XYZ file of C-alpha atoms in Angstrom:
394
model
C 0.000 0.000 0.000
C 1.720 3.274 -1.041
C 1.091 6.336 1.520
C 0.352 9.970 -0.009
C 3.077 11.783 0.055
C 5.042 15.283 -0.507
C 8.320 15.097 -2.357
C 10.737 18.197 -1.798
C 14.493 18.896 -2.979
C 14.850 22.633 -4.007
C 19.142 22.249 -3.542
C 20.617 22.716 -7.185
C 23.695 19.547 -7.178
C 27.035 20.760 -9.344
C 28.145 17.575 -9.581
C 31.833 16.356 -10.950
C 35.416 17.254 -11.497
C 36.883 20.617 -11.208
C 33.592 21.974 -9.967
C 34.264 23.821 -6.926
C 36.044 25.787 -9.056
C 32.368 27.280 -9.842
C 31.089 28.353 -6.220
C 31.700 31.915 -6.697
C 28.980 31.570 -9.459
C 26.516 29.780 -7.946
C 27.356 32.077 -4.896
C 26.324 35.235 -7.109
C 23.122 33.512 -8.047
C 21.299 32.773 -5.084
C 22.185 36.706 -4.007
C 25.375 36.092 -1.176
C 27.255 39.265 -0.873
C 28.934 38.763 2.493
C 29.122 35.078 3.014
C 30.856 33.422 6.468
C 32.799 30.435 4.725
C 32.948 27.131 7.758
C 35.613 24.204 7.526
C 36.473 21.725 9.743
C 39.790 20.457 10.125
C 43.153 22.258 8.375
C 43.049 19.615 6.164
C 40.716 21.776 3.779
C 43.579 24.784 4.222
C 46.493 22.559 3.830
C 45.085 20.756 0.327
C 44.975 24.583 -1.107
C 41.140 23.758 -1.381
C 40.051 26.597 1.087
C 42.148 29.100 -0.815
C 40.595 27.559 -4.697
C 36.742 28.479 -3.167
C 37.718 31.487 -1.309
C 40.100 33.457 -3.565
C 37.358 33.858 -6.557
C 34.648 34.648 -4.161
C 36.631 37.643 -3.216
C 37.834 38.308 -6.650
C 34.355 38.880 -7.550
C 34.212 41.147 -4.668
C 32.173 39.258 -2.300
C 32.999 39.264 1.115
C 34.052 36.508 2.956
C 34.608 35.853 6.607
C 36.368 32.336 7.582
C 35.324 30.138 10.411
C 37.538 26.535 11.525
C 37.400 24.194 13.651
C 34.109 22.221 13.225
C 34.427 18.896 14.904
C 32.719 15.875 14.326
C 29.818 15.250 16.054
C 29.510 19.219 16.109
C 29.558 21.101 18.535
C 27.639 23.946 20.025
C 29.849 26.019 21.370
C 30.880 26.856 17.917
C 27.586 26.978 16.268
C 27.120 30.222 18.722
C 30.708 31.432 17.643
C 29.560 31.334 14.153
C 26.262 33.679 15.063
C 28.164 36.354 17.051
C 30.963 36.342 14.042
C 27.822 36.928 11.602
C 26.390 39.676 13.241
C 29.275 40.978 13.525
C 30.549 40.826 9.810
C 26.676 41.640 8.621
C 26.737 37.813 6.707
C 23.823 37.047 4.463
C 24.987 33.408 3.070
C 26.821 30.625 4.674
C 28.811 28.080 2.752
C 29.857 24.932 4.185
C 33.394 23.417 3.511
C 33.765 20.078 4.474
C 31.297 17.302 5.619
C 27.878 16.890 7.669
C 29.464 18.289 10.443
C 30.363 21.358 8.969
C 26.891 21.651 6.823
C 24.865 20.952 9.809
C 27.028 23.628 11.758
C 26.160 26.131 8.950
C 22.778 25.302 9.127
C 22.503 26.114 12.639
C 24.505 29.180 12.732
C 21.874 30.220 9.746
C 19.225 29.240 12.064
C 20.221 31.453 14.616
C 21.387 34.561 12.895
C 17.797 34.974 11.047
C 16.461 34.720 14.364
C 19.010 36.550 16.712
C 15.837 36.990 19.492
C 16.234 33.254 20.495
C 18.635 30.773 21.789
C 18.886 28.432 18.931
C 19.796 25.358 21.058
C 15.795 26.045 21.824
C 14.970 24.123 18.358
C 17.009 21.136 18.794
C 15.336 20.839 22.538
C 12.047 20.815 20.780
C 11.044 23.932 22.222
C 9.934 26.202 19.548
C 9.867 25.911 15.382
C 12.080 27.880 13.622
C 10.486 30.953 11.411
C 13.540 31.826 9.263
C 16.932 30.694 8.360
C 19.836 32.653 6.089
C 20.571 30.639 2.734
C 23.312 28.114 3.122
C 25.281 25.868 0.464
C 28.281 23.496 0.739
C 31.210 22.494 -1.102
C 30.922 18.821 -0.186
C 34.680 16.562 0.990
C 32.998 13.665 2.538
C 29.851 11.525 1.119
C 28.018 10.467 4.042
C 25.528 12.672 6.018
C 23.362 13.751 3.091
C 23.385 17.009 4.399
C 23.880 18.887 1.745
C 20.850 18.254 0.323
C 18.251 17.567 3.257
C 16.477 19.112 5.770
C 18.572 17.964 8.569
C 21.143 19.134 10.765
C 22.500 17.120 14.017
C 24.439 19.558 16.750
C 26.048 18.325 20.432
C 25.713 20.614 23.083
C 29.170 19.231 24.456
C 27.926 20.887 28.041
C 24.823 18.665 28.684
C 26.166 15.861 26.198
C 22.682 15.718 24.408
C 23.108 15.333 20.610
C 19.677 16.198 19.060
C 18.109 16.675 15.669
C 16.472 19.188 13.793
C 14.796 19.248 10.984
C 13.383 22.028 8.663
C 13.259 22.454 4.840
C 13.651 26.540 6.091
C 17.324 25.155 5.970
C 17.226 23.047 2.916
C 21.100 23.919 1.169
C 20.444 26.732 -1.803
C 23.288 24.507 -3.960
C 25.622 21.555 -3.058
C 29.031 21.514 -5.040
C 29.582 17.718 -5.136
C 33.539 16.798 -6.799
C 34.261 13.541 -5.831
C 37.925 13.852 -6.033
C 38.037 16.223 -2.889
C 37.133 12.678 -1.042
C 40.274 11.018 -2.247
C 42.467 11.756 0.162
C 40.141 10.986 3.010
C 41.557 8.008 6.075
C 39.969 4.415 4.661
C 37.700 4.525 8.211
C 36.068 7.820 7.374
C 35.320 7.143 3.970
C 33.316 3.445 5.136
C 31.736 5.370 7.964
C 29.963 7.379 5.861
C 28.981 4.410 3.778
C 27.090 2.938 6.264
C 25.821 6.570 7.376
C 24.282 6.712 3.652
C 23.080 3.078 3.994
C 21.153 3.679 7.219
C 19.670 7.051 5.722
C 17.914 4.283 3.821
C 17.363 1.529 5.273
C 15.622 3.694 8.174
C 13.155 4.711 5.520
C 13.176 1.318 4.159
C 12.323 -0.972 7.714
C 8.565 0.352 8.132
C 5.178 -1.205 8.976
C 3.271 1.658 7.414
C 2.648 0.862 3.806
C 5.227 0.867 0.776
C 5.664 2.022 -2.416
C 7.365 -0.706 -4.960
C 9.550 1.462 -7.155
C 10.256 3.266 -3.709
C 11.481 0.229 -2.704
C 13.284 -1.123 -6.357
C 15.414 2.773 -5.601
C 16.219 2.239 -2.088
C 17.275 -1.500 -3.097
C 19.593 -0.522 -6.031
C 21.123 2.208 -4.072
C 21.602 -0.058 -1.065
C 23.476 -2.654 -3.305
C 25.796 0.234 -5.279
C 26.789 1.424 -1.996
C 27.947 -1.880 -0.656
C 29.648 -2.649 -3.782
C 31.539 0.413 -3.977
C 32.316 0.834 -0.412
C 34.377 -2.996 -0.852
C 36.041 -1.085 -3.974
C 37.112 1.922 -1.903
C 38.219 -0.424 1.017
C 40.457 -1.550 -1.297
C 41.100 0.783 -3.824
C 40.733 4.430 -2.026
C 41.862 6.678 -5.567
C 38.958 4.921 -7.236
C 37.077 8.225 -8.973
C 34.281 6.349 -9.824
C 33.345 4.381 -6.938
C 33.979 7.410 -4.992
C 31.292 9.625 -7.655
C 28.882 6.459 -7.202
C 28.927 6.885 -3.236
C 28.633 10.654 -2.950
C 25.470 10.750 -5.320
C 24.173 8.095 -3.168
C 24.866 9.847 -0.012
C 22.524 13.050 -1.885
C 19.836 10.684 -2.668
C 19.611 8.460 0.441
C 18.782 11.860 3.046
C 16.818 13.872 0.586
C 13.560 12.069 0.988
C 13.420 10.232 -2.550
C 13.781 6.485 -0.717
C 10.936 7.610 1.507
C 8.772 8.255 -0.668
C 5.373 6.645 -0.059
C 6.393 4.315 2.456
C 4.420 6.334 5.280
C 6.512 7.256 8.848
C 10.164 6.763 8.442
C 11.530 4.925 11.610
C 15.136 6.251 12.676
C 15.081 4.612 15.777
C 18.638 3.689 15.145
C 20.324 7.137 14.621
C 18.309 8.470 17.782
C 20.323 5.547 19.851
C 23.523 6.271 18.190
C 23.271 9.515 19.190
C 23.459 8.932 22.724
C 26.424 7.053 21.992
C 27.735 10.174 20.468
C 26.908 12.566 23.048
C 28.323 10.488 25.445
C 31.493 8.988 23.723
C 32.137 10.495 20.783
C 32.191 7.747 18.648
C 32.146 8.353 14.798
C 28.484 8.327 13.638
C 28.546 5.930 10.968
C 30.503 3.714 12.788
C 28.488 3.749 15.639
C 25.739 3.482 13.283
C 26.988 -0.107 12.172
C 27.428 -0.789 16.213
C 24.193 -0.686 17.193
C 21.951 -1.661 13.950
C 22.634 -5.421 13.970
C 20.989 -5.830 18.175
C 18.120 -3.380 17.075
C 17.418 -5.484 13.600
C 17.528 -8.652 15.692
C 15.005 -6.885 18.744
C 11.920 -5.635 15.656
C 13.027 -8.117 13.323
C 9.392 -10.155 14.220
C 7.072 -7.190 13.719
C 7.877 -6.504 10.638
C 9.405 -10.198 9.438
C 8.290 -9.887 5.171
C 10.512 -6.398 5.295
C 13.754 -8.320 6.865
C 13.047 -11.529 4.059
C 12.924 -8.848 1.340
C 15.931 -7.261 2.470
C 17.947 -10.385 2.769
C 16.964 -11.476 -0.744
C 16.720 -8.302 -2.551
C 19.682 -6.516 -1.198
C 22.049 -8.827 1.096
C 21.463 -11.567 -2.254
C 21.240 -14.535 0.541
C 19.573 -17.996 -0.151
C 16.072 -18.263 1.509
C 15.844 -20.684 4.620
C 13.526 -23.051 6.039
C 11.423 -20.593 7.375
C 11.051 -16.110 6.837
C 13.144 -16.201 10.373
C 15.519 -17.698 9.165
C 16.043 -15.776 5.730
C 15.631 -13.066 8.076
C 18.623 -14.236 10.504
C 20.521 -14.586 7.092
C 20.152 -11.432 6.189
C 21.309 -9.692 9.119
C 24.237 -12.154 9.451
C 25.194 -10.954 6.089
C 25.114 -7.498 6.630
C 27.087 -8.285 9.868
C 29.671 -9.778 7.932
C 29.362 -6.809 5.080
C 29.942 -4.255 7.737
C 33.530 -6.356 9.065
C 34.866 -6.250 5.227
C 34.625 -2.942 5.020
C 36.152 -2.287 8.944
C 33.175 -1.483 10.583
C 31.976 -2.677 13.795
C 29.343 -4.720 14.653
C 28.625 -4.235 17.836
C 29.810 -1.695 21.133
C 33.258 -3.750 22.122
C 34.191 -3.704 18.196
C 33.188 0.117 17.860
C 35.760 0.675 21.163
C 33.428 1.590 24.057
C 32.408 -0.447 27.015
C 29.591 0.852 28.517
C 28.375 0.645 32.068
C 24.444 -0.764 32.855
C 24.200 2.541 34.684
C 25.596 3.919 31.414
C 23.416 2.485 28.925
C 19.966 3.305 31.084
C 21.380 6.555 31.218
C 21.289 6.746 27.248
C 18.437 4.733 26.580
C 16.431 7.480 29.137
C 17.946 10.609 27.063
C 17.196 9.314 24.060
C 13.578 7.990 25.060
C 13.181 11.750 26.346
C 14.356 13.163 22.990
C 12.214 11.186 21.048
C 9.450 12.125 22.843
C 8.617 8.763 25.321
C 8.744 6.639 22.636
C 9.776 6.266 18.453
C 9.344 3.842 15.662
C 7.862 3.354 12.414
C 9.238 -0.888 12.140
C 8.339 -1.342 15.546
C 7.156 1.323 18.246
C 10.129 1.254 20.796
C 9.916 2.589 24.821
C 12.512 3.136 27.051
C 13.205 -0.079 28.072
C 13.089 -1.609 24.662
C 15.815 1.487 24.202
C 18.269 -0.360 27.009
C 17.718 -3.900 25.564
C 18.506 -2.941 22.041
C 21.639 -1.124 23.721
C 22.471 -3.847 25.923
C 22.154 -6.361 23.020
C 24.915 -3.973 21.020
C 27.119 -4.627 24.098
């Protein structure tokens, strides 16, 4: 049964070699005069890549004001740097250098400079809607978050340790300059991390109870398969160009809504638990992405048992068994043993961490508060179901 639905990606893609080369352009045409440029780590000023965006910006005689130091999981401590910097400098357009962590820290200093009144921590504590946000764009070196191209934006307030969500189309990017050979020179770990970042974009559309859509799911199955394929090329061959252009268009299309489409309430129970885990440890999202999906697969896997059989055929290509559990099992045996060929972890010990019981109800309480008392489109999960599926990942 396919779901009514609303299908909406305004955010222009330059995609291909050479094309940051064009921001200043694209800069020009969505009306940026005075534009705070964000990076992350001095990689981005070390590569001469900073400089190649910057320096035409300003020869066209825009102004731009330079921000560092995004880390992952982002925090925000530097999302309110950003907004006293803008109001300072009088910015009008933010452009993202670097990854999800730097888009989603543009989006929030955006957020907060079109509404100086508030606190903008206030709309990732659910406690007020935004009502304006300053365009933003990126120039894209990681495929993973999706980011630059969805609603989304994920911010740690490192004080409290609460990583929370929010999402908007008010901050949907104005253009996303996608060159996949700015990703070549990213660490093997980083690069599979935000495979299985784009996979889980997916697959948390693609696990629901609520009614389908059958070329919905023929997309989210082909994309699901390309990734995996190209993730075991990159593992092995990181200067690959074309697996790498195959894995940053599929990081675009897996968080912009198009695998959703139809299927009725997404679930994204998984990302809400992994990010407790990154609030509290700092663990690389992907990665503890990987971690934790396997114990909460296994925990809903018998609510919504013809999804996980269609998965492990479809995508994982396994044999049926005896019985839909078993094809089931299969499956998520297979993407167990996926995940370990490409260096990701499985479970907590292989991701690093060792939690403590008091630990784990701690997270499994913050993230039942964040998602409101309780979250899930495959199966409806509570607090307690929370601390199983955590102490399962153990």
């Amino acid at each position: 049964m396919a779901n009514n639905f609303t299908f909406y990606s305004p955010t222009e893609i330059v995609f291909g070699r050479g094309t940051h080369a064009e921001t200043a352009r694209y800069v020009q045409k969505y009306h940026g005069s005075k534009v705070l440029v964000v990076y992350g780590s001095e990689r981005v000023v070390q590569s001469g890549l900073l400089e190649s965006v910057v320096a035409p910006m300003r020869a066209v005689g825009l102004g731009c004001h330079l921000l560092g130091g995004v880390v992952p999981n982002p925090h925000l401590g530097k999302v309110y740097e950003g907004i006293e910097l803008g109001k300072r400098e009088g910015v009008d357009f933010l452009l993202a250098v670097g990854g999800g962590s730097v888009i989603d820290t543009v989006k929030a200093i955006a957020y907060g400079l079109a509404e100086p009144e508030h606190d903008v921590w206030e709309l990732f504590a659910g406690k007020r809607t935004a009502k304006a946000c300053l365009p933003v764009a990126s120039v894209l070196t990681i495929a993973a978050a999706g980011s630059e191209s969805s609603n989304s934006c994920v911010i740690t307030n490192e004080n409290t340790k609460e990583k929370r969500a929010y999402d908007d189309d008010l901050a949907r990017p104005k253009f996303a300059v996608m060159n996949p050979e700015l990703t070549l020179t990213l660490p093997d770990y980083q690069t599979e991390s935000g495979c299985a970042d784009i996979m889980m974009h997916t697959m948390e559309r693609y696990f629901t109870s609520m009614g389908n859509l059958e070329l919905t799911d023929a997309i989210a199955e082909a994309l699901l398969r390309t990734v995996m394929e190209n993730a075991k090329i990159l593992h092995a061959d990181p200067a690959n160009y074309d697996a790498r252009a195959e894995i940053m268009w599929a990081g675009s299309l897996a968080h912009n809504g198009l695998t959703g489409c139809g299927n009725g309430e997404s679930d994204f129970v998984t990302h809400m638990l992994e990010h407790e885990m990154g609030g509290m440890f700092d663990v690389t999202h992907g990665a503890g992405l990987a971690a934790v999906w396997p114990s909460w697969a296994r925990y809903v896997c018998g609510s919504i048992l013809p999804r996980f059989v269609r998965y492990a055929v479809n995508v994982m290509g396994v044999e049926p068994g005896a019985t839909d559990a078993e094809t089931a099992e299969k499956g998520i045996r297979a993407m167990e043993d996926f995940y370990r060929s490409i260096g990701m972890p499985t479970n907590m010990r292989e991701l690093g961490i060792a939690p403590t019981d008091d630990q784990l109800r701690a997270m499994a309480a913050s993230c039942a508060a964040a998602c409101g008392g309780s979250k899930g489109a495959a199966r409806v999960l509570y607090e307690e179901d929370m601390y199983n599926v955590y102490k399962m990942a153990l």
